[in-house]
Amino acid sequence: MQHALQRVGWQVEAYGDVASALDHLRERPFSAVFCDSYLRGASAGGFLAWSRRIAPAVPFYVIALNDASGVGSSGQRPDAIVAFPPVDTELPRPTTRSLWDVPAPAVRDLPLEGRTDLVSLADLIEMLAVTDASAVIALAGGMVGRVYLAGGQLEHAVHVGAGDIETIGVRGLGRLLDLGAVDFQVLPYRNPSRRTVHVATATALTEATRLIDEQRRDLGLLESVAAACPDATGIAVGYALTEQPADVHGDGLAAFTAAVALLEAVRPSAGTVSHLAVEGERAALAVVRFGQERLLAAQAPRGRSVVLLSALAKAVKQSRR
């Protein structure tokens, strides 16, 4: 790629890592940035976001073997996708006036606040990781969630949902990545109350992105049961071995806790149960076990156990289609 750019008139400075490229982009005037779509320790989208902030007027081109149309967040798109292997006649040409003869621009202070519809949370985390930054990202003043990084490494993530239920770690990060547009601030680093992320930042982002699909399916399960049983007082979905459900509707925590206790109570006599419904003195309870030790549970007024169980089973069946 370097040789192809030189053949069409570019003077090329090549960098093996993103951090060095960003440092020089702050200090020196470049005519353009050419970025491989496959980077080590960073993503083209994160590099693009930094480049736009440091040098917004400098064209940014992504070099890609395959489709790279998804690079960048909303409002942060490359100027063009350059196909690999390169074809000289299709490569961008340098302007006649070289920026190497222009005085170096002053280093810009990066903004410490913004909105996730302009800079996605994933890109923001990658930008901080690339520069080994230590900071706390507060979403909606910290009331919706917080992300802690030390030296570019994710330490803790927490999402605060309905009823002030907190989801932490990589799963919490997935919820934060799936938020709509929300204000953020990058604040000075402080130690988190505990460390909940124990993998590399890039790995955490990849796993959190995967969990977004699961979380959306969970919300679909809750909505399906709530529509079928409007009188349900609580609905919850989550993993059987966790203390708290992943998602709730109404008083879902009570339903989940009761369902876990009930399944454990019948295990000695019935073994692992997949579907169970009971009528109590004050309420009905139903639970369905599915997938990898996951539970969908619900409570309703007394006399509704069979209806609840049918709604839970139907919701799980439909989610598998």
PDB file of C-alpha atoms in Angstrom:
ATOM      1  CA  MET A   1       0.000   0.000   0.000  1.00  0.00           C
ATOM      2  CA  GLN A   2       2.856   2.373   0.861  1.00  0.00           C
ATOM      3  CA  HIS A   3       4.511   1.784  -2.508  1.00  0.00           C
ATOM      4  CA  ALA A   4       1.228   2.326  -4.355  1.00  0.00           C
ATOM      5  CA  LEU A   5       0.656   5.669  -2.596  1.00  0.00           C
ATOM      6  CA  GLN A   6       4.190   6.764  -3.398  1.00  0.00           C
ATOM      7  CA  ARG A   7       3.688   5.923  -7.075  1.00  0.00           C
ATOM      8  CA  VAL A   8       0.771   8.389  -7.312  1.00  0.00           C
ATOM      9  CA  GLY A   9       2.653  11.205  -5.589  1.00  0.00           C
ATOM     10  CA  TRP A  10       2.173  10.811  -1.823  1.00  0.00           C
ATOM     11  CA  GLN A  11       5.029  11.285   0.629  1.00  0.00           C
ATOM     12  CA  VAL A  12       4.277   8.513   3.132  1.00  0.00           C
ATOM     13  CA  GLU A  13       4.941   8.319   6.861  1.00  0.00           C
ATOM     14  CA  ALA A  14       4.040   4.795   7.972  1.00  0.00           C
ATOM     15  CA  TYR A  15       3.272   3.828  11.582  1.00  0.00           C
ATOM     16  CA  GLY A  16       3.081   0.402  13.135  1.00  0.00           C
ATOM     17  CA  ASP A  17       0.841   1.468  16.002  1.00  0.00           C
ATOM     18  CA  VAL A  18      -2.062   3.860  16.405  1.00  0.00           C
ATOM     19  CA  ALA A  19      -0.673   5.729  19.422  1.00  0.00           C
ATOM     20  CA  SER A  20       2.418   6.909  17.490  1.00  0.00           C
ATOM     21  CA  ALA A  21       0.285   7.947  14.528  1.00  0.00           C
ATOM     22  CA  LEU A  22      -2.001  10.024  16.771  1.00  0.00           C
ATOM     23  CA  ASP A  23       0.932  11.683  18.517  1.00  0.00           C
ATOM     24  CA  HIS A  24       2.394  12.814  15.193  1.00  0.00           C
ATOM     25  CA  LEU A  25      -1.009  13.857  13.868  1.00  0.00           C
ATOM     26  CA  ARG A  26      -1.255  16.288  16.793  1.00  0.00           C
ATOM     27  CA  GLU A  27       2.200  17.718  16.174  1.00  0.00           C
ATOM     28  CA  ARG A  28       2.597  17.754  12.404  1.00  0.00           C
ATOM     29  CA  PRO A  29       0.424  18.769   9.417  1.00  0.00           C
ATOM     30  CA  PHE A  30      -0.584  15.847   7.207  1.00  0.00           C
ATOM     31  CA  SER A  31      -2.406  15.996   3.875  1.00  0.00           C
ATOM     32  CA  ALA A  32      -4.376  12.800   4.514  1.00  0.00           C
ATOM     33  CA  VAL A  33      -4.659   9.737   6.719  1.00  0.00           C
ATOM     34  CA  PHE A  34      -4.782   6.232   5.234  1.00  0.00           C
ATOM     35  CA  CYS A  35      -5.860   3.602   7.739  1.00  0.00           C
ATOM     36  CA  ASP A  36      -5.923  -0.186   7.391  1.00  0.00           C
ATOM     37  CA  SER A  37      -9.338  -1.595   8.331  1.00  0.00           C
ATOM     38  CA  TYR A  38      -7.517  -4.243  10.401  1.00  0.00           C
ATOM     39  CA  LEU A  39      -5.527  -2.684  13.244  1.00  0.00           C
ATOM     40  CA  ARG A  40      -3.731  -4.241  16.174  1.00  0.00           C
ATOM     41  CA  GLY A  41      -5.034  -3.083  19.548  1.00  0.00           C
ATOM     42  CA  ALA A  42      -7.551  -0.625  18.069  1.00  0.00           C
ATOM     43  CA  SER A  43     -10.278  -0.289  15.469  1.00  0.00           C
ATOM     44  CA  ALA A  44     -10.453   1.844  12.359  1.00  0.00           C
ATOM     45  CA  GLY A  45     -13.574   3.465  13.830  1.00  0.00           C
ATOM     46  CA  GLY A  46     -11.755   4.517  16.988  1.00  0.00           C
ATOM     47  CA  PHE A  47      -8.788   5.862  15.010  1.00  0.00           C
ATOM     48  CA  LEU A  48     -11.205   7.760  12.758  1.00  0.00           C
ATOM     49  CA  ALA A  49     -12.922   9.390  15.760  1.00  0.00           C
ATOM     50  CA  TRP A  50      -9.593  10.573  17.167  1.00  0.00           C
ATOM     51  CA  SER A  51      -8.408  11.808  13.785  1.00  0.00           C
ATOM     52  CA  ARG A  52     -11.566  13.874  13.286  1.00  0.00           C
ATOM     53  CA  ARG A  53     -11.045  15.559  16.654  1.00  0.00           C
ATOM     54  CA  ILE A  54      -7.357  16.237  16.279  1.00  0.00           C
ATOM     55  CA  ALA A  55      -7.385  17.233  12.594  1.00  0.00           C
ATOM     56  CA  PRO A  56     -10.995  17.520  11.360  1.00  0.00           C
ATOM     57  CA  ALA A  57     -10.035  18.991   7.972  1.00  0.00           C
ATOM     58  CA  VAL A  58      -7.625  16.166   7.042  1.00  0.00           C
ATOM     59  CA  PRO A  59      -9.191  13.548   4.709  1.00  0.00           C
ATOM     60  CA  PHE A  60      -9.402  10.062   6.212  1.00  0.00           C
ATOM     61  CA  TYR A  61      -9.336   6.996   3.956  1.00  0.00           C
ATOM     62  CA  VAL A  62      -9.904   3.386   5.045  1.00  0.00           C
ATOM     63  CA  ILE A  63      -8.033   0.637   3.217  1.00  0.00           C
ATOM     64  CA  ALA A  64     -10.150  -2.519   3.123  1.00  0.00           C
ATOM     65  CA  LEU A  65      -9.994  -5.943   1.511  1.00  0.00           C
ATOM     66  CA  ASN A  66     -13.744  -6.378   2.058  1.00  0.00           C
ATOM     67  CA  ASP A  67     -16.713  -4.119   2.774  1.00  0.00           C
ATOM     68  CA  ALA A  68     -15.877  -1.450   5.388  1.00  0.00           C
ATOM     69  CA  SER A  69     -19.042   0.632   5.098  1.00  0.00           C
ATOM     70  CA  GLY A  70     -19.743   0.169   8.802  1.00  0.00           C
ATOM     71  CA  VAL A  71     -16.529   1.866   9.962  1.00  0.00           C
ATOM     72  CA  GLY A  72     -17.188   4.818  12.248  1.00  0.00           C
ATOM     73  CA  SER A  73     -20.151   6.015  14.254  1.00  0.00           C
ATOM     74  CA  SER A  74     -22.964   8.365  13.329  1.00  0.00           C
ATOM     75  CA  GLY A  75     -21.491  11.570  11.949  1.00  0.00           C
ATOM     76  CA  GLN A  76     -17.982  10.044  11.831  1.00  0.00           C
ATOM     77  CA  ARG A  77     -17.471   8.493   8.410  1.00  0.00           C
ATOM     78  CA  PRO A  78     -14.290   8.095   6.350  1.00  0.00           C
ATOM     79  CA  ASP A  79     -13.968  10.247   3.259  1.00  0.00           C
ATOM     80  CA  ALA A  80     -13.680   7.131   1.108  1.00  0.00           C
ATOM     81  CA  ILE A  81     -12.971   3.386   1.175  1.00  0.00           C
ATOM     82  CA  VAL A  82      -9.797   2.427  -0.681  1.00  0.00           C
ATOM     83  CA  ALA A  83      -9.893  -1.090  -2.121  1.00  0.00           C
ATOM     84  CA  PHE A  84      -7.084  -3.548  -1.455  1.00  0.00           C
ATOM     85  CA  PRO A  85      -5.094  -4.574  -3.418  1.00  0.00           C
ATOM     86  CA  PRO A  86      -4.710  -0.978  -4.622  1.00  0.00           C
ATOM     87  CA  VAL A  87      -5.271   0.153  -8.208  1.00  0.00           C
ATOM     88  CA  ASP A  88      -3.235   3.259  -9.048  1.00  0.00           C
ATOM     89  CA  THR A  89      -5.943   4.833 -11.169  1.00  0.00           C
ATOM     90  CA  GLU A  90      -8.444   4.588  -8.287  1.00  0.00           C
ATOM     91  CA  LEU A  91      -6.220   5.994  -5.524  1.00  0.00           C
ATOM     92  CA  PRO A  92      -6.777   9.543  -4.201  1.00  0.00           C
ATOM     93  CA  ARG A  93      -4.137  12.008  -5.379  1.00  0.00           C
ATOM     94  CA  PRO A  94      -2.381  14.551  -3.147  1.00  0.00           C
ATOM     95  CA  THR A  95      -3.270  18.219  -3.617  1.00  0.00           C
ATOM     96  CA  THR A  96      -0.769  20.404  -5.457  1.00  0.00           C
ATOM     97  CA  ARG A  97      -0.018  22.403  -2.293  1.00  0.00           C
ATOM     98  CA  SER A  98       1.653  20.267   0.358  1.00  0.00           C
ATOM     99  CA  LEU A  99       0.711  20.715   3.984  1.00  0.00           C
ATOM    100  CA  TRP A 100       4.333  19.924   4.867  1.00  0.00           C
ATOM    101  CA  ASP A 101       5.097  23.573   4.094  1.00  0.00           C
ATOM    102  CA  VAL A 102       2.436  24.885   6.489  1.00  0.00           C
ATOM    103  CA  PRO A 103       3.249  25.686  10.153  1.00  0.00           C
ATOM    104  CA  ALA A 104       2.171  22.906  12.501  1.00  0.00           C
ATOM    105  CA  PRO A 105      -1.270  23.526  14.062  1.00  0.00           C
ATOM    106  CA  ALA A 106      -1.576  24.052  17.800  1.00  0.00           C
ATOM    107  CA  VAL A 107      -2.446  20.946  19.768  1.00  0.00           C
ATOM    108  CA  ARG A 108      -6.167  20.913  20.468  1.00  0.00           C
ATOM    109  CA  ASP A 109      -7.554  20.035  23.855  1.00  0.00           C
ATOM    110  CA  LEU A 110      -9.928  17.155  23.330  1.00  0.00           C
ATOM    111  CA  PRO A 111     -13.475  17.908  24.476  1.00  0.00           C
ATOM    112  CA  LEU A 112     -14.426  16.287  27.750  1.00  0.00           C
ATOM    113  CA  GLU A 113     -18.140  16.019  27.057  1.00  0.00           C
ATOM    114  CA  GLY A 114     -20.518  15.268  24.224  1.00  0.00           C
ATOM    115  CA  ARG A 115     -23.316  12.938  23.129  1.00  0.00           C
ATOM    116  CA  THR A 116     -23.186   9.322  22.137  1.00  0.00           C
ATOM    117  CA  ASP A 117     -25.079   9.961  18.902  1.00  0.00           C
ATOM    118  CA  LEU A 118     -22.090  12.037  17.741  1.00  0.00           C
ATOM    119  CA  VAL A 119     -19.321   9.949  19.322  1.00  0.00           C
ATOM    120  CA  SER A 120     -20.372   6.423  20.171  1.00  0.00           C
ATOM    121  CA  LEU A 121     -19.423   5.043  23.569  1.00  0.00           C
ATOM    122  CA  ALA A 122     -17.450   2.233  21.911  1.00  0.00           C
ATOM    123  CA  ASP A 123     -15.382   4.745  19.908  1.00  0.00           C
ATOM    124  CA  LEU A 124     -14.843   6.887  23.011  1.00  0.00           C
ATOM    125  CA  ILE A 125     -13.579   3.900  25.009  1.00  0.00           C
ATOM    126  CA  GLU A 126     -11.271   2.889  22.162  1.00  0.00           C
ATOM    127  CA  MET A 127      -9.926   6.434  21.917  1.00  0.00           C
ATOM    128  CA  LEU A 128      -9.072   6.433  25.634  1.00  0.00           C
ATOM    129  CA  ALA A 129      -7.610   2.922  25.411  1.00  0.00           C
ATOM    130  CA  VAL A 130      -5.342   3.810  22.487  1.00  0.00           C
ATOM    131  CA  THR A 131      -3.803   6.696  24.464  1.00  0.00           C
ATOM    132  CA  ASP A 132      -3.532   4.664  27.716  1.00  0.00           C
ATOM    133  CA  ALA A 133      -5.763   7.224  29.432  1.00  0.00           C
ATOM    134  CA  SER A 134      -7.104   6.968  32.967  1.00  0.00           C
ATOM    135  CA  ALA A 135     -10.602   8.414  33.308  1.00  0.00           C
ATOM    136  CA  VAL A 136     -14.220   7.854  34.259  1.00  0.00           C
ATOM    137  CA  ILE A 137     -16.894   8.170  31.569  1.00  0.00           C
ATOM    138  CA  ALA A 138     -20.111   9.351  33.208  1.00  0.00           C
ATOM    139  CA  LEU A 139     -23.312   8.878  31.202  1.00  0.00           C
ATOM    140  CA  ALA A 140     -26.143  11.287  32.025  1.00  0.00           C
ATOM    141  CA  GLY A 141     -24.125  12.605  34.926  1.00  0.00           C
ATOM    142  CA  GLY A 142     -23.418   9.063  36.110  1.00  0.00           C
ATOM    143  CA  MET A 143     -27.103   8.423  36.786  1.00  0.00           C
ATOM    144  CA  VAL A 144     -27.418   6.024  33.825  1.00  0.00           C
ATOM    145  CA  GLY A 145     -23.972   4.486  33.961  1.00  0.00           C
ATOM    146  CA  ARG A 146     -20.237   4.833  34.436  1.00  0.00           C
ATOM    147  CA  VAL A 147     -17.159   3.326  32.805  1.00  0.00           C
ATOM    148  CA  TYR A 148     -13.762   3.285  34.558  1.00  0.00           C
ATOM    149  CA  LEU A 149     -10.449   3.008  32.696  1.00  0.00           C
ATOM    150  CA  ALA A 150      -6.945   2.954  34.160  1.00  0.00           C
ATOM    151  CA  GLY A 151      -4.067   3.250  31.715  1.00  0.00           C
ATOM    152  CA  GLY A 152      -6.441   2.439  28.874  1.00  0.00           C
ATOM    153  CA  GLN A 153      -7.633  -0.764  30.554  1.00  0.00           C
ATOM    154  CA  LEU A 154     -11.299  -1.172  31.430  1.00  0.00           C
ATOM    155  CA  GLU A 155     -11.720  -1.826  35.139  1.00  0.00           C
ATOM    156  CA  HIS A 156     -15.411  -1.414  35.866  1.00  0.00           C
ATOM    157  CA  ALA A 157     -18.672  -0.700  34.050  1.00  0.00           C
ATOM    158  CA  VAL A 158     -22.084  -0.207  35.598  1.00  0.00           C
ATOM    159  CA  HIS A 159     -25.496   0.421  34.046  1.00  0.00           C
ATOM    160  CA  VAL A 160     -28.312   1.730  36.245  1.00  0.00           C
ATOM    161  CA  GLY A 161     -31.694   0.588  34.993  1.00  0.00           C
ATOM    162  CA  ALA A 162     -35.312   0.770  36.081  1.00  0.00           C
ATOM    163  CA  GLY A 163     -35.766   0.538  39.815  1.00  0.00           C
ATOM    164  CA  ASP A 164     -32.101   1.474  40.250  1.00  0.00           C
ATOM    165  CA  ILE A 165     -31.110  -2.112  39.408  1.00  0.00           C
ATOM    166  CA  GLU A 166     -27.417  -2.144  38.533  1.00  0.00           C
ATOM    167  CA  THR A 167     -25.881  -4.349  35.863  1.00  0.00           C
ATOM    168  CA  ILE A 168     -22.100  -4.502  36.106  1.00  0.00           C
ATOM    169  CA  GLY A 169     -19.079  -5.779  34.237  1.00  0.00           C
ATOM    170  CA  VAL A 170     -19.145  -6.727  30.571  1.00  0.00           C
ATOM    171  CA  ARG A 171     -22.913  -7.244  30.689  1.00  0.00           C
ATOM    172  CA  GLY A 172     -23.336  -3.754  32.103  1.00  0.00           C
ATOM    173  CA  LEU A 173     -21.060  -2.417  29.369  1.00  0.00           C
ATOM    174  CA  GLY A 174     -23.291  -4.082  26.784  1.00  0.00           C
ATOM    175  CA  ARG A 175     -26.303  -2.233  28.168  1.00  0.00           C
ATOM    176  CA  LEU A 176     -24.435   1.065  28.008  1.00  0.00           C
ATOM    177  CA  LEU A 177     -23.364   0.440  24.412  1.00  0.00           C
ATOM    178  CA  ASP A 178     -27.011  -0.207  23.496  1.00  0.00           C
ATOM    179  CA  LEU A 179     -28.315   3.063  24.948  1.00  0.00           C
ATOM    180  CA  GLY A 180     -29.823   5.686  22.689  1.00  0.00           C
ATOM    181  CA  ALA A 181     -28.362   9.183  22.489  1.00  0.00           C
ATOM    182  CA  VAL A 182     -27.164  10.242  25.936  1.00  0.00           C
ATOM    183  CA  ASP A 183     -24.844  12.949  27.265  1.00  0.00           C
ATOM    184  CA  PHE A 184     -21.406  11.884  28.453  1.00  0.00           C
ATOM    185  CA  GLN A 185     -18.543  13.453  30.373  1.00  0.00           C
ATOM    186  CA  VAL A 186     -14.950  12.279  30.618  1.00  0.00           C
ATOM    187  CA  LEU A 187     -13.953  12.930  34.227  1.00  0.00           C
ATOM    188  CA  PRO A 188     -10.665  12.543  36.121  1.00  0.00           C
ATOM    189  CA  TYR A 189      -9.947   8.989  37.172  1.00  0.00           C
ATOM    190  CA  ARG A 190     -11.041   7.659  40.538  1.00  0.00           C
ATOM    191  CA  ASN A 191     -10.865   4.131  41.895  1.00  0.00           C
ATOM    192  CA  PRO A 192     -14.056   2.140  41.312  1.00  0.00           C
ATOM    193  CA  SER A 193     -15.801   0.509  44.256  1.00  0.00           C
ATOM    194  CA  ARG A 194     -14.782  -2.831  42.757  1.00  0.00           C
ATOM    195  CA  ARG A 195     -13.260  -4.229  39.609  1.00  0.00           C
ATOM    196  CA  THR A 196     -15.752  -6.063  37.395  1.00  0.00           C
ATOM    197  CA  VAL A 197     -13.945  -6.237  34.029  1.00  0.00           C
ATOM    198  CA  HIS A 198     -11.076  -8.727  33.958  1.00  0.00           C
ATOM    199  CA  VAL A 199     -10.304  -8.992  30.239  1.00  0.00           C
ATOM    200  CA  ALA A 200      -8.528  -6.710  27.779  1.00  0.00           C
ATOM    201  CA  THR A 201     -10.468  -3.624  26.714  1.00  0.00           C
ATOM    202  CA  ALA A 202     -10.818  -4.793  23.100  1.00  0.00           C
ATOM    203  CA  THR A 203     -12.070  -8.197  24.285  1.00  0.00           C
ATOM    204  CA  ALA A 204     -14.568  -6.574  26.660  1.00  0.00           C
ATOM    205  CA  LEU A 205     -15.969  -4.412  23.850  1.00  0.00           C
ATOM    206  CA  THR A 206     -16.326  -7.424  21.556  1.00  0.00           C
ATOM    207  CA  GLU A 207     -18.088  -9.503  24.213  1.00  0.00           C
ATOM    208  CA  ALA A 208     -20.328  -6.582  25.228  1.00  0.00           C
ATOM    209  CA  THR A 209     -21.373  -6.103  21.607  1.00  0.00           C
ATOM    210  CA  ARG A 210     -22.280  -9.789  21.399  1.00  0.00           C
ATOM    211  CA  LEU A 211     -24.391  -9.486  24.543  1.00  0.00           C
ATOM    212  CA  ILE A 212     -26.450  -6.662  23.023  1.00  0.00           C
ATOM    213  CA  ASP A 213     -28.345  -9.192  20.876  1.00  0.00           C
ATOM    214  CA  GLU A 214     -29.051 -11.329  23.935  1.00  0.00           C
ATOM    215  CA  GLN A 215     -30.277  -8.323  25.875  1.00  0.00           C
ATOM    216  CA  ARG A 216     -32.612  -7.308  23.069  1.00  0.00           C
ATOM    217  CA  ARG A 217     -34.048 -10.832  22.985  1.00  0.00           C
ATOM    218  CA  ASP A 218     -34.563 -10.650  26.762  1.00  0.00           C
ATOM    219  CA  LEU A 219     -36.560  -7.446  26.409  1.00  0.00           C
ATOM    220  CA  GLY A 220     -38.614  -9.146  23.715  1.00  0.00           C
ATOM    221  CA  LEU A 221     -39.398 -11.994  26.133  1.00  0.00           C
ATOM    222  CA  LEU A 222     -40.586  -9.579  28.813  1.00  0.00           C
ATOM    223  CA  GLU A 223     -42.733  -7.640  26.350  1.00  0.00           C
ATOM    224  CA  SER A 224     -44.298 -10.826  25.004  1.00  0.00           C
ATOM    225  CA  VAL A 225     -45.280 -12.098  28.475  1.00  0.00           C
ATOM    226  CA  ALA A 226     -46.530  -8.667  29.569  1.00  0.00           C
ATOM    227  CA  ALA A 227     -48.741  -8.454  26.476  1.00  0.00           C
ATOM    228  CA  ALA A 228     -50.177 -11.940  27.060  1.00  0.00           C
ATOM    229  CA  CYS A 229     -50.645 -11.406  30.824  1.00  0.00           C
ATOM    230  CA  PRO A 230     -51.321  -7.707  31.528  1.00  0.00           C
ATOM    231  CA  ASP A 231     -52.092  -8.552  35.167  1.00  0.00           C
ATOM    232  CA  ALA A 232     -48.623 -10.010  35.789  1.00  0.00           C
ATOM    233  CA  THR A 233     -47.148  -8.222  38.798  1.00  0.00           C
ATOM    234  CA  GLY A 234     -43.564  -9.115  37.954  1.00  0.00           C
ATOM    235  CA  ILE A 235     -41.643 -10.701  35.064  1.00  0.00           C
ATOM    236  CA  ALA A 236     -37.922 -11.451  34.946  1.00  0.00           C
ATOM    237  CA  VAL A 237     -35.309 -13.166  32.802  1.00  0.00           C
ATOM    238  CA  GLY A 238     -31.749 -14.100  33.752  1.00  0.00           C
ATOM    239  CA  TYR A 239     -29.267 -16.831  34.558  1.00  0.00           C
ATOM    240  CA  ALA A 240     -30.222 -19.362  37.210  1.00  0.00           C
ATOM    241  CA  LEU A 241     -26.903 -19.061  39.051  1.00  0.00           C
ATOM    242  CA  THR A 242     -26.961 -15.266  39.445  1.00  0.00           C
ATOM    243  CA  GLU A 243     -28.438 -13.391  42.374  1.00  0.00           C
ATOM    244  CA  GLN A 244     -30.233 -10.839  40.232  1.00  0.00           C
ATOM    245  CA  PRO A 245     -32.127 -11.135  36.944  1.00  0.00           C
ATOM    246  CA  ALA A 246     -30.747  -9.649  33.754  1.00  0.00           C
ATOM    247  CA  ASP A 247     -33.995  -7.788  32.944  1.00  0.00           C
ATOM    248  CA  VAL A 248     -37.230  -7.173  34.800  1.00  0.00           C
ATOM    249  CA  HIS A 249     -40.735  -5.886  34.252  1.00  0.00           C
ATOM    250  CA  GLY A 250     -42.651  -4.701  37.314  1.00  0.00           C
ATOM    251  CA  ASP A 251     -41.581  -6.512  40.485  1.00  0.00           C
ATOM    252  CA  GLY A 252     -39.484  -8.940  38.486  1.00  0.00           C
ATOM    253  CA  LEU A 253     -36.855  -9.312  41.185  1.00  0.00           C
ATOM    254  CA  ALA A 254     -39.376 -10.923  43.546  1.00  0.00           C
ATOM    255  CA  ALA A 255     -40.566 -13.264  40.790  1.00  0.00           C
ATOM    256  CA  PHE A 256     -37.019 -14.293  39.889  1.00  0.00           C
ATOM    257  CA  THR A 257     -35.979 -14.882  43.507  1.00  0.00           C
ATOM    258  CA  ALA A 258     -39.068 -16.986  44.184  1.00  0.00           C
ATOM    259  CA  ALA A 259     -38.591 -18.993  40.981  1.00  0.00           C
ATOM    260  CA  VAL A 260     -34.958 -19.836  41.780  1.00  0.00           C
ATOM    261  CA  ALA A 261     -35.927 -20.930  45.310  1.00  0.00           C
ATOM    262  CA  LEU A 262     -38.795 -23.048  43.979  1.00  0.00           C
ATOM    263  CA  LEU A 263     -36.631 -24.857  41.427  1.00  0.00           C
ATOM    264  CA  GLU A 264     -34.058 -25.646  44.105  1.00  0.00           C
ATOM    265  CA  ALA A 265     -36.794 -26.927  46.412  1.00  0.00           C
ATOM    266  CA  VAL A 266     -38.119 -29.461  43.875  1.00  0.00           C
ATOM    267  CA  ARG A 267     -34.686 -30.569  42.613  1.00  0.00           C
ATOM    268  CA  PRO A 268     -34.208 -33.410  45.176  1.00  0.00           C
ATOM    269  CA  SER A 269     -37.499 -35.071  44.181  1.00  0.00           C
ATOM    270  CA  ALA A 270     -37.954 -34.066  40.531  1.00  0.00           C
ATOM    271  CA  GLY A 271     -34.432 -33.270  39.317  1.00  0.00           C
ATOM    272  CA  THR A 272     -33.889 -30.421  36.873  1.00  0.00           C
ATOM    273  CA  VAL A 273     -37.288 -29.014  35.942  1.00  0.00           C
ATOM    274  CA  SER A 274     -37.843 -27.099  32.690  1.00  0.00           C
ATOM    275  CA  HIS A 275     -41.453 -25.885  33.237  1.00  0.00           C
ATOM    276  CA  LEU A 276     -43.147 -25.270  36.554  1.00  0.00           C
ATOM    277  CA  ALA A 277     -46.256 -23.416  37.755  1.00  0.00           C
ATOM    278  CA  VAL A 278     -47.683 -23.180  41.271  1.00  0.00           C
ATOM    279  CA  GLU A 279     -50.637 -21.558  42.979  1.00  0.00           C
ATOM    280  CA  GLY A 280     -49.946 -19.951  46.357  1.00  0.00           C
ATOM    281  CA  GLU A 281     -52.251 -18.431  48.924  1.00  0.00           C
ATOM    282  CA  ARG A 282     -51.644 -14.934  47.625  1.00  0.00           C
ATOM    283  CA  ALA A 283     -50.150 -15.278  44.143  1.00  0.00           C
ATOM    284  CA  ALA A 284     -49.400 -17.518  41.185  1.00  0.00           C
ATOM    285  CA  LEU A 285     -45.848 -18.224  40.036  1.00  0.00           C
ATOM    286  CA  ALA A 286     -44.535 -19.787  36.829  1.00  0.00           C
ATOM    287  CA  VAL A 287     -41.024 -20.382  35.526  1.00  0.00           C
ATOM    288  CA  VAL A 288     -39.462 -21.811  32.342  1.00  0.00           C
ATOM    289  CA  ARG A 289     -35.837 -22.906  32.061  1.00  0.00           C
ATOM    290  CA  PHE A 290     -34.274 -22.473  28.602  1.00  0.00           C
ATOM    291  CA  GLY A 291     -30.930 -22.085  26.815  1.00  0.00           C
ATOM    292  CA  GLN A 292     -27.772 -22.200  28.908  1.00  0.00           C
ATOM    293  CA  GLU A 293     -29.287 -22.294  32.403  1.00  0.00           C
ATOM    294  CA  ARG A 294     -31.516 -19.291  31.783  1.00  0.00           C
ATOM    295  CA  LEU A 295     -34.852 -18.652  33.490  1.00  0.00           C
ATOM    296  CA  LEU A 296     -37.974 -16.744  32.491  1.00  0.00           C
ATOM    297  CA  ALA A 297     -40.224 -16.243  35.518  1.00  0.00           C
ATOM    298  CA  ALA A 298     -43.418 -14.351  36.309  1.00  0.00           C
ATOM    299  CA  GLN A 299     -45.877 -13.723  39.127  1.00  0.00           C
ATOM    300  CA  ALA A 300     -49.571 -12.795  38.915  1.00  0.00           C
ATOM    301  CA  PRO A 301     -52.663 -12.796  41.119  1.00  0.00           C
ATOM    302  CA  ARG A 302     -53.813 -16.165  42.389  1.00  0.00           C
ATOM    303  CA  GLY A 303     -55.540 -18.344  39.800  1.00  0.00           C
ATOM    304  CA  ARG A 304     -53.342 -17.334  36.863  1.00  0.00           C
ATOM    305  CA  SER A 305     -50.550 -19.931  37.085  1.00  0.00           C
ATOM    306  CA  VAL A 306     -51.569 -21.931  33.994  1.00  0.00           C
ATOM    307  CA  VAL A 307     -52.021 -18.771  31.911  1.00  0.00           C
ATOM    308  CA  LEU A 308     -48.622 -17.527  33.096  1.00  0.00           C
ATOM    309  CA  LEU A 309     -46.876 -20.774  32.245  1.00  0.00           C
ATOM    310  CA  SER A 310     -48.436 -20.834  28.776  1.00  0.00           C
ATOM    311  CA  ALA A 311     -47.323 -17.233  28.125  1.00  0.00           C
ATOM    312  CA  LEU A 312     -43.768 -17.972  29.273  1.00  0.00           C
ATOM    313  CA  ALA A 313     -43.458 -21.104  27.136  1.00  0.00           C
ATOM    314  CA  LYS A 314     -44.855 -19.332  24.074  1.00  0.00           C
ATOM    315  CA  ALA A 315     -42.473 -16.387  24.504  1.00  0.00           C
ATOM    316  CA  VAL A 316     -39.443 -18.683  24.726  1.00  0.00           C
ATOM    317  CA  LYS A 317     -40.562 -20.698  21.705  1.00  0.00           C
ATOM    318  CA  GLN A 318     -41.052 -17.595  19.582  1.00  0.00           C
ATOM    319  CA  SER A 319     -37.634 -16.203  20.579  1.00  0.00           C
ATOM    320  CA  ARG A 320     -35.926 -19.269  19.091  1.00  0.00           C
ATOM    321  CA  ARG A 321     -37.320 -18.669  15.616  1.00  0.00           C
TER     322      ARG A 321
END
